[in-house]
Amino acid sequence: MNKVIETMKEHRSIRNYTDKEISEEIVNELVNVAQAAPNSINGQQTSLIVIKDKATKEKLAELTG
C-alpha cells in the first residue's frame, strides 16, 4: 500500500488536552507542516497564530465559543 494512504488510514484525532508545555522546536515544526498542508483550491491561504499565554487562550475560547 502507498505510504501516504497508509498514514492517512492510520490517522486518529484525540482531543484530550493537558497543560503540558510544548517546546518551541515542536511548535515551529507543527507550524511548518500546517503551512505546507494542502487546502481548498491549493491557494495556501492558511494563517496561524501561536498563543502560549493561558489567559489569552481562555479569552479566545470565550470569544469563539
PDB file of C-alpha atoms in Angstrom, residues 2-63:
ATOM      1  CA  ASN A   2       1.156   3.553  -0.689  1.00  0.00           C
ATOM      2  CA  LYS A   3       2.811   5.050   2.441  1.00  0.00           C
ATOM      3  CA  VAL A   4       0.697   8.233   2.225  1.00  0.00           C
ATOM      4  CA  ILE A   5      -2.546   6.268   2.051  1.00  0.00           C
ATOM      5  CA  GLU A   6      -1.396   4.030   4.906  1.00  0.00           C
ATOM      6  CA  THR A   7      -0.581   7.084   7.046  1.00  0.00           C
ATOM      7  CA  MET A   8      -3.958   8.678   6.288  1.00  0.00           C
ATOM      8  CA  LYS A   9      -5.819   5.480   7.166  1.00  0.00           C
ATOM      9  CA  GLU A  10      -3.986   5.232  10.489  1.00  0.00           C
ATOM     10  CA  HIS A  11      -4.744   8.860  11.462  1.00  0.00           C
ATOM     11  CA  ARG A  12      -6.646   9.356  14.702  1.00  0.00           C
ATOM     12  CA  SER A  13      -7.759  12.566  16.401  1.00  0.00           C
ATOM     13  CA  ILE A  14      -7.545  12.505  20.173  1.00  0.00           C
ATOM     14  CA  ARG A  15      -8.812  15.611  21.901  1.00  0.00           C
ATOM     15  CA  ASN A  16      -7.574  15.052  25.413  1.00  0.00           C
ATOM     16  CA  TYR A  17      -5.610  18.183  26.256  1.00  0.00           C
ATOM     17  CA  THR A  18      -3.138  18.762  29.080  1.00  0.00           C
ATOM     18  CA  ASP A  19      -1.388  21.837  30.456  1.00  0.00           C
ATOM     19  CA  LYS A  20       1.990  20.395  29.448  1.00  0.00           C
ATOM     20  CA  GLU A  21       4.319  22.952  27.835  1.00  0.00           C
ATOM     21  CA  ILE A  22       5.267  22.238  24.206  1.00  0.00           C
ATOM     22  CA  SER A  23       8.818  23.029  23.133  1.00  0.00           C
ATOM     23  CA  GLU A  24       9.472  25.852  20.684  1.00  0.00           C
ATOM     24  CA  GLU A  25      11.026  23.301  18.309  1.00  0.00           C
ATOM     25  CA  ILE A  26       7.828  21.235  18.174  1.00  0.00           C
ATOM     26  CA  VAL A  27       5.638  24.334  17.767  1.00  0.00           C
ATOM     27  CA  ASN A  28       7.784  25.526  14.853  1.00  0.00           C
ATOM     28  CA  GLU A  29       7.671  22.100  13.215  1.00  0.00           C
ATOM     29  CA  LEU A  30       3.875  21.949  13.541  1.00  0.00           C
ATOM     30  CA  VAL A  31       3.539  25.440  12.053  1.00  0.00           C
ATOM     31  CA  ASN A  32       5.769  24.446   9.116  1.00  0.00           C
ATOM     32  CA  VAL A  33       3.742  21.284   8.497  1.00  0.00           C
ATOM     33  CA  ALA A  34       0.421  23.149   8.714  1.00  0.00           C
ATOM     34  CA  GLN A  35       1.611  25.797   6.266  1.00  0.00           C
ATOM     35  CA  ALA A  36       2.704  23.117   3.792  1.00  0.00           C
ATOM     36  CA  ALA A  37      -0.560  21.147   4.022  1.00  0.00           C
ATOM     37  CA  PRO A  38      -2.870  21.235   1.011  1.00  0.00           C
ATOM     38  CA  ASN A  39      -6.114  23.143   1.239  1.00  0.00           C
ATOM     39  CA  SER A  40      -9.093  24.093  -0.860  1.00  0.00           C
ATOM     40  CA  ILE A  41      -8.072  25.271  -4.343  1.00  0.00           C
ATOM     41  CA  ASN A  42      -4.439  24.869  -3.211  1.00  0.00           C
ATOM     42  CA  GLY A  43      -4.296  28.596  -2.501  1.00  0.00           C
ATOM     43  CA  GLN A  44      -2.127  28.141   0.615  1.00  0.00           C
ATOM     44  CA  GLN A  45      -4.208  30.860   2.308  1.00  0.00           C
ATOM     45  CA  THR A  46      -3.632  29.480   5.808  1.00  0.00           C
ATOM     46  CA  SER A  47      -2.934  31.815   8.725  1.00  0.00           C
ATOM     47  CA  LEU A  48      -1.663  30.521  12.045  1.00  0.00           C
ATOM     48  CA  ILE A  49      -1.358  32.289  15.360  1.00  0.00           C
ATOM     49  CA  VAL A  50       0.553  30.650  18.211  1.00  0.00           C
ATOM     50  CA  ILE A  51      -0.790  31.655  21.625  1.00  0.00           C
ATOM     51  CA  LYS A  52       1.017  30.430  24.732  1.00  0.00           C
ATOM     52  CA  ASP A  53      -0.435  32.764  27.360  1.00  0.00           C
ATOM     53  CA  LYS A  54      -3.152  30.878  29.285  1.00  0.00           C
ATOM     54  CA  ALA A  55      -5.291  33.971  29.935  1.00  0.00           C
ATOM     55  CA  THR A  56      -5.251  34.871  26.252  1.00  0.00           C
ATOM     56  CA  LYS A  57      -6.227  31.302  25.297  1.00  0.00           C
ATOM     57  CA  GLU A  58      -9.111  31.382  27.772  1.00  0.00           C
ATOM     58  CA  LYS A  59     -10.351  34.734  26.419  1.00  0.00           C
ATOM     59  CA  LEU A  60     -10.079  33.459  22.845  1.00  0.00           C
ATOM     60  CA  ALA A  61     -12.047  30.324  23.792  1.00  0.00           C
ATOM     61  CA  GLU A  62     -14.715  32.517  25.379  1.00  0.00           C
ATOM     62  CA  LEU A  63     -14.970  34.763  22.315  1.00  0.00           C
TER      63      LEU A  63
END
